[in-house]
Amino acid sequence: MEITLNNQTITITENEVLETLLKTNGLLSKKGIAVAVNSAVVPKSNWSSHKLLPNDNVMVITATAGG
């Protein structure tokens, strides 16, 4: 199925959870990230249980110091 990750359309497996998506794309190990799915922030405690659906829009934002 297809979803959008940071404005790029990608293909993932059905029933994939957010944590797996982040790990597969090298984002899980980054510090200071926030994740929103369809403009709703998903708390880190829910990443392992949040199932992605076709056409979901996932946005990963990384905090930077010195803003």
Short mmCIF file of N, CA, C and O in Angstrom, two decimals:
data_model
loop_
_atom_site.label_atom_id
_atom_site.label_comp_id
_atom_site.label_asym_id
_atom_site.label_seq_id
_atom_site.Cartn_x
_atom_site.Cartn_y
_atom_site.Cartn_z
N MET A 1 0.85 -1.18 0.00
CA MET A 1 0.00 0.00 0.00
C MET A 1 0.89 1.24 0.00
O MET A 1 2.05 1.17 0.37
N GLU A 2 0.33 2.34 -0.42
CA GLU A 2 1.09 3.58 -0.51
C GLU A 2 0.70 4.55 0.58
O GLU A 2 -0.47 4.68 0.94
N ILE A 3 1.73 5.24 1.11
CA ILE A 3 1.54 6.34 2.05
C ILE A 3 2.47 7.46 1.64
O ILE A 3 3.32 7.28 0.76
N THR A 4 2.34 8.59 2.28
CA THR A 4 3.26 9.69 2.05
C THR A 4 4.10 9.88 3.30
O THR A 4 3.56 9.98 4.41
N LEU A 5 5.42 9.91 3.13
CA LEU A 5 6.35 10.14 4.23
C LEU A 5 7.16 11.38 3.89
O LEU A 5 7.92 11.38 2.92
N ASN A 6 6.97 12.44 4.67
CA ASN A 6 7.65 13.72 4.42
C ASN A 6 7.57 14.13 2.95
O ASN A 6 8.56 14.40 2.30
N ASN A 7 6.34 14.14 2.45
CA ASN A 7 6.02 14.60 1.10
C ASN A 7 6.51 13.69 -0.03
O ASN A 7 6.55 14.12 -1.18
N GLN A 8 6.91 12.46 0.30
CA GLN A 8 7.30 11.49 -0.74
C GLN A 8 6.40 10.26 -0.63
O GLN A 8 6.22 9.72 0.46
N THR A 9 5.87 9.84 -1.76
CA THR A 9 5.03 8.64 -1.77
C THR A 9 5.93 7.42 -1.71
O THR A 9 6.89 7.30 -2.49
N ILE A 10 5.62 6.53 -0.76
CA ILE A 10 6.39 5.29 -0.62
C ILE A 10 5.42 4.12 -0.50
O ILE A 10 4.25 4.30 -0.18
N THR A 11 5.92 2.92 -0.72
CA THR A 11 5.12 1.71 -0.58
C THR A 11 5.57 0.97 0.66
O THR A 11 6.77 0.78 0.89
N ILE A 12 4.59 0.57 1.48
CA ILE A 12 4.87 -0.21 2.69
C ILE A 12 3.97 -1.43 2.70
O ILE A 12 3.04 -1.53 1.90
N THR A 13 4.24 -2.35 3.62
CA THR A 13 3.40 -3.54 3.74
C THR A 13 2.11 -3.20 4.47
O THR A 13 2.05 -2.25 5.25
N GLU A 14 1.08 -3.98 4.22
CA GLU A 14 -0.18 -3.78 4.93
C GLU A 14 0.02 -4.08 6.40
O GLU A 14 0.84 -4.91 6.78
N ASN A 15 -0.73 -3.41 7.24
CA ASN A 15 -0.69 -3.56 8.70
C ASN A 15 0.63 -3.13 9.31
O ASN A 15 0.95 -3.51 10.43
N GLU A 16 1.42 -2.34 8.59
CA GLU A 16 2.67 -1.85 9.14
C GLU A 16 2.38 -0.80 10.21
O GLU A 16 1.47 0.01 10.08
N VAL A 17 3.16 -0.86 11.29
CA VAL A 17 2.99 0.12 12.36
C VAL A 17 4.01 1.24 12.18
O VAL A 17 5.04 1.09 11.51
N LEU A 18 3.73 2.36 12.80
CA LEU A 18 4.55 3.55 12.67
C LEU A 18 6.01 3.29 13.07
O LEU A 18 6.93 3.73 12.40
N GLU A 19 6.22 2.55 14.15
CA GLU A 19 7.58 2.26 14.61
C GLU A 19 8.40 1.54 13.55
O GLU A 19 9.56 1.85 13.32
N THR A 20 7.79 0.59 12.85
CA THR A 20 8.48 -0.15 11.79
C THR A 20 8.83 0.78 10.64
O THR A 20 9.93 0.71 10.09
N LEU A 21 7.92 1.66 10.27
CA LEU A 21 8.19 2.63 9.21
C LEU A 21 9.39 3.50 9.57
O LEU A 21 10.28 3.70 8.76
N LEU A 22 9.41 3.99 10.80
CA LEU A 22 10.52 4.85 11.23
C LEU A 22 11.84 4.09 11.25
O LEU A 22 12.87 4.61 10.82
N LYS A 23 11.81 2.85 11.71
CA LYS A 23 13.03 2.03 11.76
C LYS A 23 13.54 1.74 10.36
O LYS A 23 14.73 1.89 10.07
N THR A 24 12.67 1.35 9.47
CA THR A 24 13.03 1.01 8.10
C THR A 24 13.65 2.19 7.37
O THR A 24 14.54 2.02 6.54
N ASN A 25 13.21 3.40 7.71
CA ASN A 25 13.70 4.60 7.02
C ASN A 25 14.78 5.34 7.80
O ASN A 25 15.10 6.49 7.50
N GLY A 26 15.37 4.67 8.81
CA GLY A 26 16.48 5.24 9.55
C GLY A 26 16.13 6.42 10.43
O GLY A 26 17.00 7.23 10.77
N LEU A 27 14.86 6.53 10.81
CA LEU A 27 14.43 7.67 11.60
C LEU A 27 14.24 7.34 13.08
O LEU A 27 14.24 8.23 13.92
N LEU A 28 14.11 6.06 13.40
CA LEU A 28 13.83 5.67 14.78
C LEU A 28 14.98 6.01 15.72
O LEU A 28 14.76 6.37 16.87
N SER A 29 16.19 5.94 15.24
CA SER A 29 17.35 6.18 16.09
C SER A 29 17.66 7.67 16.27
O SER A 29 18.49 8.04 17.10
N LYS A 30 16.98 8.52 15.52
CA LYS A 30 17.21 9.96 15.65
C LYS A 30 16.60 10.47 16.97
O LYS A 30 15.55 10.01 17.38
N LYS A 31 17.28 11.42 17.58
CA LYS A 31 16.77 12.02 18.81
C LYS A 31 16.02 13.29 18.47
O LYS A 31 16.30 13.96 17.49
N GLY A 32 15.03 13.61 19.29
CA GLY A 32 14.30 14.85 19.13
C GLY A 32 13.37 14.89 17.94
O GLY A 32 13.23 15.92 17.30
N ILE A 33 12.71 13.76 17.65
CA ILE A 33 11.76 13.77 16.54
C ILE A 33 10.33 13.77 17.05
O ILE A 33 10.04 13.27 18.14
N ALA A 34 9.46 14.35 16.28
CA ALA A 34 8.03 14.32 16.52
C ALA A 34 7.39 13.76 15.25
O ALA A 34 7.87 14.02 14.15
N VAL A 35 6.32 12.99 15.42
CA VAL A 35 5.68 12.35 14.28
C VAL A 35 4.20 12.69 14.28
O VAL A 35 3.52 12.59 15.31
N ALA A 36 3.72 13.09 13.11
CA ALA A 36 2.29 13.35 12.93
C ALA A 36 1.78 12.48 11.79
O ALA A 36 2.46 12.30 10.78
N VAL A 37 0.60 11.93 11.96
CA VAL A 37 -0.06 11.16 10.91
C VAL A 37 -1.37 11.87 10.61
O VAL A 37 -2.19 12.08 11.51
N ASN A 38 -1.50 12.28 9.36
CA ASN A 38 -2.68 13.04 8.93
C ASN A 38 -2.90 14.26 9.82
O ASN A 38 -4.01 14.53 10.28
N SER A 39 -1.82 14.97 10.11
CA SER A 39 -1.81 16.23 10.88
C SER A 39 -2.10 16.06 12.37
O SER A 39 -2.30 17.05 13.07
N ALA A 40 -2.14 14.83 12.86
CA ALA A 40 -2.35 14.58 14.29
C ALA A 40 -1.07 13.98 14.88
O ALA A 40 -0.59 12.95 14.39
N VAL A 41 -0.54 14.62 15.92
CA VAL A 41 0.68 14.12 16.54
C VAL A 41 0.43 12.76 17.19
O VAL A 41 -0.59 12.57 17.86
N VAL A 42 1.35 11.83 16.96
CA VAL A 42 1.26 10.50 17.56
C VAL A 42 2.34 10.42 18.64
O VAL A 42 3.52 10.53 18.35
N PRO A 43 1.93 10.26 19.92
CA PRO A 43 2.92 10.17 21.00
C PRO A 43 3.85 8.98 20.79
O PRO A 43 3.44 7.93 20.27
N LYS A 44 5.09 9.14 21.21
CA LYS A 44 6.09 8.08 21.06
C LYS A 44 5.61 6.77 21.68
O LYS A 44 5.88 5.68 21.16
N SER A 45 4.86 6.84 22.75
CA SER A 45 4.36 5.64 23.42
C SER A 45 3.38 4.85 22.55
O SER A 45 3.12 3.68 22.81
N ASN A 46 2.87 5.47 21.49
CA ASN A 46 1.91 4.80 20.59
C ASN A 46 2.52 4.36 19.26
O ASN A 46 1.82 3.77 18.44
N TRP A 47 3.80 4.67 19.03
CA TRP A 47 4.41 4.34 17.75
C TRP A 47 4.36 2.85 17.44
O TRP A 47 4.18 2.46 16.30
N SER A 48 4.52 2.00 18.45
CA SER A 48 4.56 0.55 18.20
C SER A 48 3.18 -0.04 17.96
O SER A 48 3.07 -1.18 17.48
N SER A 49 2.12 0.71 18.25
CA SER A 49 0.77 0.17 18.07
C SER A 49 -0.04 0.92 17.00
O SER A 49 -1.11 0.46 16.62
N HIS A 50 0.47 2.04 16.52
CA HIS A 50 -0.26 2.85 15.53
C HIS A 50 -0.13 2.23 14.14
O HIS A 50 0.91 2.32 13.51
N LYS A 51 -1.22 1.60 13.68
CA LYS A 51 -1.22 0.98 12.35
C LYS A 51 -1.44 2.04 11.29
O LYS A 51 -2.31 2.90 11.42
N LEU A 52 -0.67 1.94 10.23
CA LEU A 52 -0.80 2.87 9.11
C LEU A 52 -1.84 2.36 8.13
O LEU A 52 -1.99 1.15 7.93
N LEU A 53 -2.53 3.29 7.51
CA LEU A 53 -3.58 2.97 6.55
C LEU A 53 -3.20 3.52 5.18
O LEU A 53 -2.39 4.44 5.07
N PRO A 54 -3.80 2.97 4.12
CA PRO A 54 -3.50 3.47 2.78
C PRO A 54 -3.74 4.98 2.71
O PRO A 54 -4.69 5.51 3.29
N ASN A 55 -2.84 5.66 2.03
CA ASN A 55 -2.90 7.10 1.80
C ASN A 55 -2.67 7.96 3.04
O ASN A 55 -2.91 9.17 3.00
N ASP A 56 -2.19 7.36 4.14
CA ASP A 56 -1.83 8.16 5.30
C ASP A 56 -0.70 9.13 4.92
O ASP A 56 0.15 8.82 4.09
N ASN A 57 -0.71 10.28 5.57
CA ASN A 57 0.33 11.29 5.37
C ASN A 57 1.13 11.38 6.66
O ASN A 57 0.62 11.88 7.67
N VAL A 58 2.37 10.89 6.63
CA VAL A 58 3.23 10.87 7.81
C VAL A 58 4.27 11.97 7.68
O VAL A 58 4.96 12.06 6.66
N MET A 59 4.37 12.80 8.71
CA MET A 59 5.35 13.88 8.73
C MET A 59 6.24 13.68 9.95
O MET A 59 5.74 13.56 11.06
N VAL A 60 7.55 13.62 9.71
CA VAL A 60 8.53 13.48 10.78
C VAL A 60 9.30 14.79 10.86
O VAL A 60 9.89 15.24 9.88
N ILE A 61 9.29 15.38 12.05
CA ILE A 61 9.96 16.66 12.27
C ILE A 61 11.07 16.44 13.28
O ILE A 61 10.88 15.80 14.30
N THR A 62 12.26 16.98 12.98
CA THR A 62 13.41 16.87 13.87
C THR A 62 13.69 18.22 14.50
O THR A 62 13.83 19.23 13.81
N ALA A 63 13.78 18.22 15.83
CA ALA A 63 14.10 19.46 16.56
C ALA A 63 15.59 19.75 16.39
O ALA A 63 16.42 18.84 16.37
N THR A 64 15.91 21.03 16.24
CA THR A 64 17.31 21.44 16.14
C THR A 64 17.58 22.53 17.17
O THR A 64 16.72 23.35 17.46
N ALA A 65 18.78 22.54 17.70
CA ALA A 65 19.16 23.55 18.68
C ALA A 65 19.58 24.84 17.97
O ALA A 65 20.03 24.82 16.84
N GLY A 66 19.44 25.93 18.67
CA GLY A 66 19.90 27.21 18.14
C GLY A 66 18.89 27.94 17.29
O GLY A 66 19.20 28.95 16.69
N GLY A 67 17.66 27.38 17.20
CA GLY A 67 16.56 27.86 16.44
C GLY A 67 16.53 29.21 15.97
O GLY A 67 15.98 29.87 15.27
#
